[in-house]
Amino acid sequence: MLVIIEARDKIIARLGDTLLPHTKILKDIQDSLKDLKIEKPDHVDHNQERERRPYNRFQNLLGQKFNAKGYDRGWTSLRFEKKFQWGPSRTTNFFEEVGESGFRKDNQNLMQGRLRSKFTLDPAELFKTWNQSTDCCIKWEGVACDSSGRVVNLSRSGIFSPILDDPAFMVGTISPSLGKLKFLRLLDLNNLKRLTGTIPPELGKLSNLTTLNLNANQLKGSIPASFQNLRKLNKLYLNDNLLSGTVPTNIFQHMSSLTEINLSENQLSGGIPSSIDKLVSLKSLELHHNNFSGSIPSTIGNLKNLVYLILSNNQISGYIPSSISKLKFLNSIYLSNNKLTGSIPALIGNTALQILILDNNMLSGDLPKSFGNLANLLGLVATNNRLTGKIPSNFNNLKNLQNFVISRNGLSGQIPSGVINLPDLVEFIVSHNKLTGKIPPHKKAFPASFFEGNSGLCDSPLPPCKTT
């Protein structure tokens, strides 16, 4: 039976290195939290919960992760994973008004008396550190203030109690009054799973905010245009929600400090904002698994510090901009499952590139010979395109290559011996092309499925070549 504990009975959760105010603490907290609940299910389907996460976890490539299932099914579920490290995830709720004057004993009494007195069951002891005899800025887990007693961080990751076998889920909405915490630098409400409603435009008033993390919830509606006022923002995580609509055109106009953007796993549409070229400090751009359309901005070459470009599983069309070749720090490019056309750019300047994923598009032309100079390349996946020409023999220079997957194209000619015998090669999947000749002797025991669908190809692991 589902055990439901009203959020007022459980809101004083265990906080991480979070923070709230040593100040006019929760003026409207009773009203703002009265509808919140924490649910403790009798059973949680952890497999189902993992499916909701922004990225499936499939081991591959030296700590990079992507789903290797379904090679000839187009690698449709290929996803990149990065793990962002946060402090301890024990946190408290997203409280209402907090002022900047000193500690207010009457408001602490309000929380203790009117909120905690309503508790009838607190099996996870989420209120354990919230004691009216202690200073909320010092003793209350998940609350931290600056030396003047002003809130600077409010961090709330999903609640995972060490007491309960299963996680608790917070149900509720984000209060617009958070916009009054004008000294806030970090707001982390990620992984609450059942946090619903829209993102309040008032969060755009948090002019000192450097990190905003709302990922892994059920937030809907659009991204507020007021976010363009967050000029000090360094990290923005809104991934794995139900957000829709277009991203405001000028939202990034004044965010030159932004280093990480993750808007993936939503229902966002329209074009990639033109203001993205202003993000000169950006290292990671993740927009995958949305409905973005239009082309990749040619000005993407201005993002000189970009390391991760992940735009897979959208409706993006047009050419891959040649300006990408300017990004010398680029480590990973994920453009799979879009509507991209034209040839693959030479990527001459991308000497740090390790992962190049281009499957399930409409790309044509030859595999660039210049790829033979990408000495750090670990994975090249271009399945299900319209590529022609031969496999360049200078790919034998790719001594670190582990995954070479170019099935379902129109490649012709013979398989270069030096490529199929690369020392670290784990997958050499060239099925359903127009390759001919004898498969070169190779040390790795590759299955026949890696080569099938090439009528002119023969020898182990395929049937022997016919002799005349």
Coordinates of C-alpha atoms in Angstrom, one line a residue:
M1 CA 0.0 0.0 0.0
L2 CA 1.3 3.4 -0.9
V3 CA 2.3 5.3 2.2
I4 CA 1.7 9.0 1.7
I5 CA 3.2 11.5 4.1
E6 CA 2.3 15.1 3.5
A7 CA 5.2 17.2 2.5
R8 CA 4.7 19.4 5.4
D9 CA 5.5 16.3 7.4
K10 CA 8.6 15.7 5.5
I11 CA 9.9 18.8 4.0
I12 CA 12.8 19.4 6.3
A13 CA 14.7 16.9 4.4
R14 CA 18.3 15.9 4.7
L15 CA 20.3 18.4 2.8
G16 CA 23.6 18.2 1.0
D17 CA 26.0 21.1 0.9
T18 CA 23.0 23.3 0.3
L19 CA 22.0 26.5 1.8
L20 CA 19.1 28.6 2.9
P21 CA 18.8 31.8 4.8
H22 CA 20.0 32.9 8.2
T23 CA 17.3 35.4 7.7
K24 CA 13.6 36.1 7.3
I25 CA 13.1 32.5 6.7
L26 CA 9.8 31.2 5.3
K27 CA 7.2 33.8 5.4
D28 CA 4.8 32.0 3.2
I29 CA 6.1 28.5 3.8
Q30 CA 2.9 27.1 5.2
D31 CA 0.8 28.1 2.2
S32 CA 3.4 27.3 -0.4
L33 CA 4.0 23.8 0.9
K34 CA 0.6 22.7 2.0
D35 CA 0.0 20.7 -1.2
L36 CA 3.4 19.1 -1.3
K37 CA 3.6 15.4 -0.5
I38 CA 6.4 12.9 -0.1
E39 CA 5.4 9.4 -1.3
K40 CA 7.1 6.3 0.0
P41 CA 5.9 3.5 -2.4
D42 CA 5.8 -0.1 -1.2
H43 CA 7.9 -0.9 -4.2
V44 CA 9.9 1.1 -6.7
D45 CA 10.6 -0.4 -10.1
H46 CA 14.2 0.7 -10.4
N47 CA 14.5 -0.6 -14.0
Q48 CA 11.7 1.7 -15.0
E49 CA 13.2 4.5 -13.0
R50 CA 16.5 4.1 -14.9
E51 CA 14.6 4.4 -18.2
R52 CA 13.6 7.9 -17.2
R53 CA 17.1 9.0 -16.6
P54 CA 18.6 11.4 -19.1
Y55 CA 21.0 8.8 -20.4
N56 CA 21.0 5.1 -20.7
R57 CA 24.2 3.6 -19.3
F58 CA 26.1 1.3 -21.6
Q59 CA 29.8 0.8 -21.0
N60 CA 32.1 1.6 -23.9
L61 CA 35.2 3.6 -24.9
L62 CA 37.3 4.5 -21.9
G63 CA 34.6 5.8 -19.7
Q64 CA 32.6 7.4 -22.5
K65 CA 29.3 5.6 -22.7
F66 CA 27.0 5.0 -25.5
N67 CA 24.5 2.3 -26.3
A68 CA 26.1 -0.3 -28.4
K69 CA 22.9 -2.3 -29.0
G70 CA 21.3 -2.4 -32.4
Y71 CA 24.3 -1.9 -34.7
D72 CA 22.4 -2.5 -37.9
R73 CA 19.2 -1.1 -36.4
G74 CA 20.9 2.2 -36.8
W75 CA 22.2 2.6 -33.2
T76 CA 18.9 4.5 -32.6
S77 CA 19.4 4.5 -28.8
L78 CA 22.9 5.7 -28.8
R79 CA 23.3 8.2 -26.0
F80 CA 26.2 9.9 -24.4
E81 CA 26.6 10.1 -20.6
K82 CA 28.5 12.5 -18.5
K83 CA 28.3 12.4 -14.7
F84 CA 28.2 15.8 -13.1
Q85 CA 29.4 15.7 -9.5
W86 CA 27.4 17.4 -6.9
G87 CA 27.8 17.5 -3.1
P88 CA 25.9 15.3 -0.8
S89 CA 22.3 14.8 -2.0
R90 CA 20.6 15.2 1.4
T91 CA 18.7 18.4 1.0
T92 CA 15.7 20.3 2.1
N93 CA 12.8 21.8 0.3
F94 CA 12.4 24.8 -2.0
F95 CA 11.3 27.2 0.5
E96 CA 9.4 30.5 0.2
E97 CA 10.5 34.0 1.1
V98 CA 13.8 34.5 2.8
G99 CA 15.0 38.0 3.5
E100 CA 18.4 39.4 4.2
S101 CA 18.0 40.9 7.7
G102 CA 19.2 38.7 10.5
F103 CA 17.9 35.5 11.8
R104 CA 14.2 35.7 12.7
K105 CA 13.3 33.6 15.7
D106 CA 9.6 34.1 15.1
N107 CA 9.8 32.6 11.6
Q108 CA 11.8 29.6 12.9
N109 CA 9.1 29.1 15.5
L110 CA 6.6 29.2 12.7
M111 CA 8.3 26.4 10.8
Q112 CA 8.8 24.4 13.9
G113 CA 5.4 24.9 15.4
R114 CA 3.1 25.0 12.4
L115 CA 4.9 22.7 10.1
R116 CA 6.5 20.0 12.2
S117 CA 3.6 19.8 14.6
K118 CA 1.6 18.5 11.6
F119 CA 3.8 15.5 11.2
T120 CA 2.3 12.2 12.1
L121 CA 4.9 10.0 10.5
D122 CA 8.5 10.7 9.6
P123 CA 10.2 7.3 9.0
A124 CA 13.1 8.9 7.2
E125 CA 13.8 11.4 9.9
L126 CA 13.9 14.2 7.4
F127 CA 13.3 16.8 10.0
K128 CA 16.0 15.5 12.3
T129 CA 18.3 18.5 12.2
W130 CA 15.6 21.1 12.1
N131 CA 15.4 22.1 15.7
Q132 CA 14.0 25.5 16.8
S133 CA 16.8 25.7 19.4
T134 CA 19.5 25.7 16.6
D135 CA 20.5 28.3 14.0
C136 CA 19.2 27.3 10.6
C137 CA 22.3 28.6 8.8
I138 CA 24.6 26.5 11.0
K139 CA 22.8 23.3 12.0
W140 CA 20.0 22.7 9.5
E141 CA 21.2 20.4 6.8
G142 CA 20.8 21.7 3.3
V143 CA 20.8 25.4 4.4
A144 CA 23.8 27.6 4.0
C145 CA 24.3 31.3 4.2
D146 CA 27.1 33.8 3.7
S147 CA 28.7 35.7 6.6
S148 CA 25.9 38.2 6.6
G149 CA 23.3 35.5 7.0
R150 CA 22.0 35.7 3.4
V151 CA 21.1 32.7 1.4
V152 CA 23.7 31.8 -1.2
N153 CA 23.0 28.1 -2.0
L154 CA 19.9 26.0 -2.0
S155 CA 20.6 22.5 -3.1
R156 CA 18.0 19.8 -3.3
S157 CA 18.8 16.5 -5.0
G158 CA 16.2 13.7 -4.9
I159 CA 15.7 12.3 -1.5
F160 CA 17.4 8.9 -0.9
S161 CA 17.0 8.0 2.7
P162 CA 19.6 5.7 4.3
I163 CA 16.7 4.5 6.6
L164 CA 14.2 3.6 3.9
D165 CA 14.9 0.9 1.3
D166 CA 13.2 2.8 -1.4
P167 CA 13.6 6.5 -2.3
A168 CA 11.0 9.0 -1.5
F169 CA 9.5 11.3 -4.1
M170 CA 8.7 14.9 -3.7
V171 CA 5.4 16.1 -5.2
G172 CA 4.9 19.8 -5.7
T173 CA 5.8 23.0 -7.6
I174 CA 8.6 25.5 -7.6
S175 CA 7.5 28.7 -5.7
P176 CA 7.9 32.0 -7.6
S177 CA 9.1 33.4 -4.2
L178 CA 12.5 31.8 -4.8
G179 CA 13.1 34.8 -7.1
K180 CA 13.4 36.9 -3.9
L181 CA 16.6 35.1 -2.9
K182 CA 18.6 37.7 -4.8
F183 CA 22.0 36.6 -3.3
L184 CA 21.5 32.9 -4.4
R185 CA 24.4 31.5 -6.3
L186 CA 23.3 27.8 -6.6
L187 CA 19.8 26.4 -7.0
D188 CA 19.7 22.6 -7.2
L189 CA 16.3 20.9 -7.2
N190 CA 17.3 18.0 -9.4
N191 CA 16.0 14.4 -9.4
L192 CA 12.9 15.1 -7.3
K193 CA 11.1 13.2 -10.1
R194 CA 7.6 14.5 -9.3
L195 CA 8.3 18.2 -9.2
T196 CA 5.6 19.5 -11.6
G197 CA 4.3 22.8 -12.9
T198 CA 6.2 25.4 -14.9
I199 CA 9.5 27.1 -14.2
P200 CA 8.6 30.5 -12.6
P201 CA 9.8 33.5 -14.6
E202 CA 10.8 35.0 -11.3
L203 CA 13.9 32.8 -11.3
G204 CA 15.2 35.2 -13.9
K205 CA 15.6 37.8 -11.0
L206 CA 18.4 35.7 -9.5
S207 CA 21.1 37.8 -11.0
N208 CA 23.9 36.2 -8.9
L209 CA 23.0 32.7 -9.8
T210 CA 25.9 30.6 -11.2
T211 CA 24.3 27.1 -11.2
L212 CA 20.7 26.2 -11.9
N213 CA 19.9 22.5 -11.8
L214 CA 16.3 21.4 -12.3
N215 CA 16.9 18.1 -14.2
A216 CA 15.0 14.8 -13.8
N217 CA 11.6 16.2 -12.8
Q218 CA 8.3 16.7 -14.6
L219 CA 8.4 20.4 -15.3
K220 CA 6.5 21.6 -18.3
G221 CA 5.9 24.7 -20.2
S222 CA 8.5 26.9 -21.9
I223 CA 11.9 28.1 -20.7
P224 CA 11.4 31.6 -19.3
A225 CA 12.7 34.5 -21.5
S226 CA 13.7 36.1 -18.2
F227 CA 16.6 33.7 -18.0
Q228 CA 18.5 36.1 -20.3
N229 CA 19.1 38.2 -17.2
L230 CA 21.1 35.4 -15.5
R231 CA 24.4 36.9 -16.7
K232 CA 26.6 35.2 -14.2
L233 CA 25.2 31.7 -14.9
N234 CA 27.9 29.1 -15.4
K235 CA 25.9 25.8 -15.5
L236 CA 22.3 25.3 -16.7
Y237 CA 20.7 21.9 -16.4
L238 CA 17.0 21.6 -17.4
N239 CA 17.3 18.1 -19.0
D240 CA 14.9 15.2 -18.5
N241 CA 11.7 17.2 -18.0
L242 CA 8.6 17.9 -20.1
L243 CA 9.5 21.3 -21.3
S244 CA 8.1 22.4 -24.7
G245 CA 8.1 25.3 -27.1
T246 CA 11.0 27.2 -28.6
V247 CA 14.1 28.4 -26.7
P248 CA 14.0 32.2 -26.5
T249 CA 16.1 33.6 -29.3
N250 CA 18.2 36.0 -27.2
I251 CA 18.4 33.9 -24.1
F252 CA 22.1 33.4 -24.4
Q253 CA 22.9 36.9 -25.5
H254 CA 24.7 38.0 -22.3
M255 CA 25.7 34.6 -20.8
S256 CA 29.4 34.7 -21.7
S257 CA 30.3 32.8 -18.5
L258 CA 28.1 29.8 -19.3
T259 CA 30.2 26.6 -19.6
E260 CA 27.6 23.8 -19.6
I261 CA 24.1 23.6 -21.1
N262 CA 21.9 20.5 -20.9
L263 CA 18.4 20.9 -22.3
S264 CA 18.1 17.3 -23.5
E265 CA 15.2 14.8 -23.0
N266 CA 12.5 17.4 -23.3
Q267 CA 10.0 18.3 -26.0
L268 CA 11.6 21.5 -27.2
S269 CA 11.2 22.6 -30.8
G270 CA 12.2 25.3 -33.2
G271 CA 15.7 26.3 -34.2
I272 CA 18.8 26.3 -32.1
P273 CA 19.0 29.9 -30.8
S274 CA 21.2 32.2 -32.9
S275 CA 22.5 33.8 -29.7
I276 CA 24.4 30.6 -28.9
D277 CA 27.4 32.0 -30.7
K278 CA 27.9 34.4 -27.7
L279 CA 28.7 31.5 -25.4
V280 CA 32.5 31.8 -25.8
S281 CA 33.2 29.9 -22.6
L282 CA 30.9 27.0 -23.4
K283 CA 32.4 23.5 -23.0
S284 CA 29.3 21.3 -23.2
L285 CA 26.2 21.7 -25.3
E286 CA 23.6 18.9 -24.9
L287 CA 20.3 19.3 -26.8
H288 CA 19.7 15.7 -27.7
H289 CA 16.3 14.0 -27.7
N290 CA 14.1 17.0 -28.5
N291 CA 12.3 18.2 -31.6
F292 CA 14.8 20.9 -32.6
S293 CA 14.7 21.7 -36.3
G294 CA 16.5 23.9 -38.8
S295 CA 20.2 23.8 -39.3
I296 CA 23.2 23.8 -37.1
P297 CA 24.3 27.5 -36.8
S298 CA 27.4 28.1 -38.9
T299 CA 28.6 30.4 -36.1
I300 CA 29.1 27.3 -33.9
G301 CA 32.7 27.6 -34.8
N302 CA 32.8 30.6 -32.4
L303 CA 32.5 28.3 -29.4
K304 CA 36.3 27.9 -29.2
N305 CA 36.2 26.1 -25.9
L306 CA 33.6 23.5 -26.8
V307 CA 34.4 19.9 -25.8
Y308 CA 31.0 18.1 -26.1
L309 CA 28.5 18.7 -28.9
I310 CA 25.5 16.5 -28.5
L311 CA 22.6 17.2 -30.8
S312 CA 21.4 13.7 -31.6
N313 CA 17.7 12.6 -31.9
N314 CA 16.2 15.8 -33.2
Q315 CA 14.9 17.0 -36.6
I316 CA 18.0 19.0 -37.5
S317 CA 18.6 19.3 -41.3
G318 CA 21.1 20.9 -43.7
Y319 CA 24.9 20.5 -43.8
I320 CA 27.3 19.9 -40.9
P321 CA 29.0 23.3 -40.8
S322 CA 32.7 23.3 -41.8
S323 CA 33.3 25.8 -39.0
I324 CA 33.2 22.8 -36.6
S325 CA 36.8 22.2 -37.7
K326 CA 37.9 25.3 -35.8
L327 CA 37.0 23.7 -32.4
K328 CA 40.4 22.3 -31.4
F329 CA 39.2 21.1 -28.0
L330 CA 36.2 19.2 -29.3
N331 CA 36.2 15.7 -27.8
S332 CA 32.8 14.3 -28.8
I333 CA 30.3 15.0 -31.7
Y334 CA 26.9 13.3 -31.5
L335 CA 24.6 14.1 -34.5
S336 CA 22.8 10.8 -34.9
N337 CA 19.1 10.5 -35.8
N338 CA 18.6 13.8 -37.5
K339 CA 18.0 14.8 -41.2
L340 CA 21.5 16.0 -42.0
T341 CA 22.6 16.0 -45.7
G342 CA 25.7 16.8 -47.7
S343 CA 29.2 15.5 -47.1
I344 CA 31.1 15.0 -43.8
P345 CA 33.5 18.0 -43.2
A346 CA 37.2 17.2 -43.0
L347 CA 37.5 18.1 -39.3
I348 CA 41.2 18.9 -39.9
G349 CA 41.4 21.0 -36.8
N350 CA 39.7 18.6 -34.4
T351 CA 42.8 16.8 -33.3
A352 CA 41.4 16.1 -29.8
L353 CA 38.3 14.3 -31.2
Q354 CA 37.6 10.9 -29.7
I355 CA 33.9 10.2 -30.5
L356 CA 32.2 10.9 -33.9
I357 CA 28.6 9.7 -34.1
L358 CA 26.7 10.4 -37.3
D359 CA 24.4 7.5 -37.8
N360 CA 20.8 7.7 -39.2
N361 CA 21.1 10.8 -41.4
M362 CA 21.3 11.3 -45.1
L363 CA 25.0 12.2 -45.4
S364 CA 26.7 11.5 -48.7
G365 CA 30.1 11.5 -50.3
D366 CA 33.3 9.8 -49.2
L367 CA 34.7 9.2 -45.8
P368 CA 37.3 12.1 -45.5
K369 CA 40.8 10.8 -45.8
S370 CA 41.7 13.6 -43.3
F371 CA 40.1 11.4 -40.6
G372 CA 43.3 9.3 -40.7
N373 CA 45.0 12.2 -38.9
L374 CA 42.6 12.0 -35.9
A375 CA 45.1 10.1 -33.7
N376 CA 42.8 10.2 -30.6
L377 CA 39.7 8.9 -32.3
L378 CA 38.1 6.0 -30.4
G379 CA 34.8 5.6 -32.1
L380 CA 33.5 6.4 -35.6
V381 CA 29.8 5.5 -36.2
A382 CA 28.2 6.5 -39.5
T383 CA 25.6 3.7 -40.0
N384 CA 22.6 4.2 -42.3
N385 CA 23.7 7.1 -44.5
R386 CA 24.4 7.4 -48.2
L387 CA 28.2 7.3 -48.0
T388 CA 30.1 6.1 -51.1
G389 CA 33.7 5.6 -52.1
K390 CA 36.3 3.4 -50.4
I391 CA 37.5 2.9 -46.8
P392 CA 40.6 5.1 -46.8
S393 CA 43.7 3.1 -46.3
N394 CA 45.3 5.7 -44.1
F395 CA 42.7 4.9 -41.4
N396 CA 45.4 2.4 -40.3
N397 CA 46.9 5.4 -38.5
L398 CA 44.0 5.4 -36.0
K399 CA 45.9 3.3 -33.5
N400 CA 43.4 4.1 -30.7
L401 CA 40.2 3.2 -32.7
Q402 CA 37.9 0.8 -30.9
N403 CA 34.6 1.1 -32.8
F404 CA 34.3 1.4 -36.6
V405 CA 30.7 1.2 -37.6
I406 CA 29.8 2.2 -41.2
S407 CA 27.1 -0.4 -42.1
R408 CA 24.2 0.3 -44.4
N409 CA 25.9 2.7 -46.8
G410 CA 27.2 2.4 -50.4
L411 CA 30.9 1.9 -49.7
S412 CA 32.8 -0.1 -52.3
G413 CA 36.3 -1.5 -52.9
Q414 CA 38.3 -3.8 -50.6
I415 CA 38.8 -3.7 -46.9
P416 CA 42.2 -2.3 -46.1
S417 CA 44.3 -4.9 -44.1
G418 CA 45.8 -2.2 -41.9
V419 CA 42.3 -1.0 -40.8
I420 CA 40.8 -4.3 -39.8
N421 CA 43.9 -5.2 -37.8
L422 CA 44.1 -2.0 -35.7
P423 CA 45.3 -3.1 -32.3
D424 CA 42.4 -1.8 -30.1
L425 CA 39.6 -2.5 -32.5
V426 CA 36.6 -4.1 -30.8
E427 CA 33.9 -3.6 -33.5
F428 CA 34.5 -3.5 -37.3
I429 CA 31.0 -3.4 -38.7
V430 CA 30.8 -2.9 -42.5
S431 CA 27.7 -4.9 -43.3
H432 CA 25.2 -4.0 -46.1
N433 CA 27.6 -2.0 -48.3
K434 CA 29.1 -2.8 -51.7
L435 CA 32.4 -4.0 -50.5
T436 CA 34.2 -6.7 -52.6
G437 CA 37.2 -9.0 -52.5
K438 CA 38.7 -11.2 -49.8
I439 CA 38.4 -10.2 -46.2
P440 CA 42.0 -9.7 -45.0
P441 CA 43.3 -12.1 -42.4
H442 CA 42.6 -10.6 -39.0
K443 CA 43.5 -11.4 -35.4
K444 CA 40.1 -10.5 -33.9
A445 CA 37.3 -13.1 -34.1
F446 CA 34.7 -10.8 -35.7
P447 CA 31.3 -12.4 -36.3
A448 CA 29.9 -12.9 -39.9
S449 CA 27.1 -10.4 -39.1
F450 CA 29.8 -7.6 -39.2
F451 CA 30.3 -8.3 -42.9
E452 CA 27.0 -9.7 -44.3
G453 CA 25.1 -7.9 -47.0
N454 CA 28.2 -7.3 -49.2
S455 CA 27.6 -9.7 -52.1
G456 CA 31.1 -9.4 -53.4
L457 CA 32.8 -10.0 -50.1
C458 CA 34.2 -13.4 -49.1
D459 CA 36.4 -15.5 -46.8
S460 CA 36.4 -15.9 -43.0
P461 CA 34.1 -15.3 -41.2
L462 CA 32.0 -15.4 -44.5
P463 CA 32.0 -18.3 -46.9
P464 CA 35.3 -19.0 -48.7
C465 CA 36.0 -17.1 -51.9
K466 CA 35.1 -19.0 -55.1
T467 CA 38.0 -20.3 -57.1
T468 CA 38.0 -20.4 -60.9

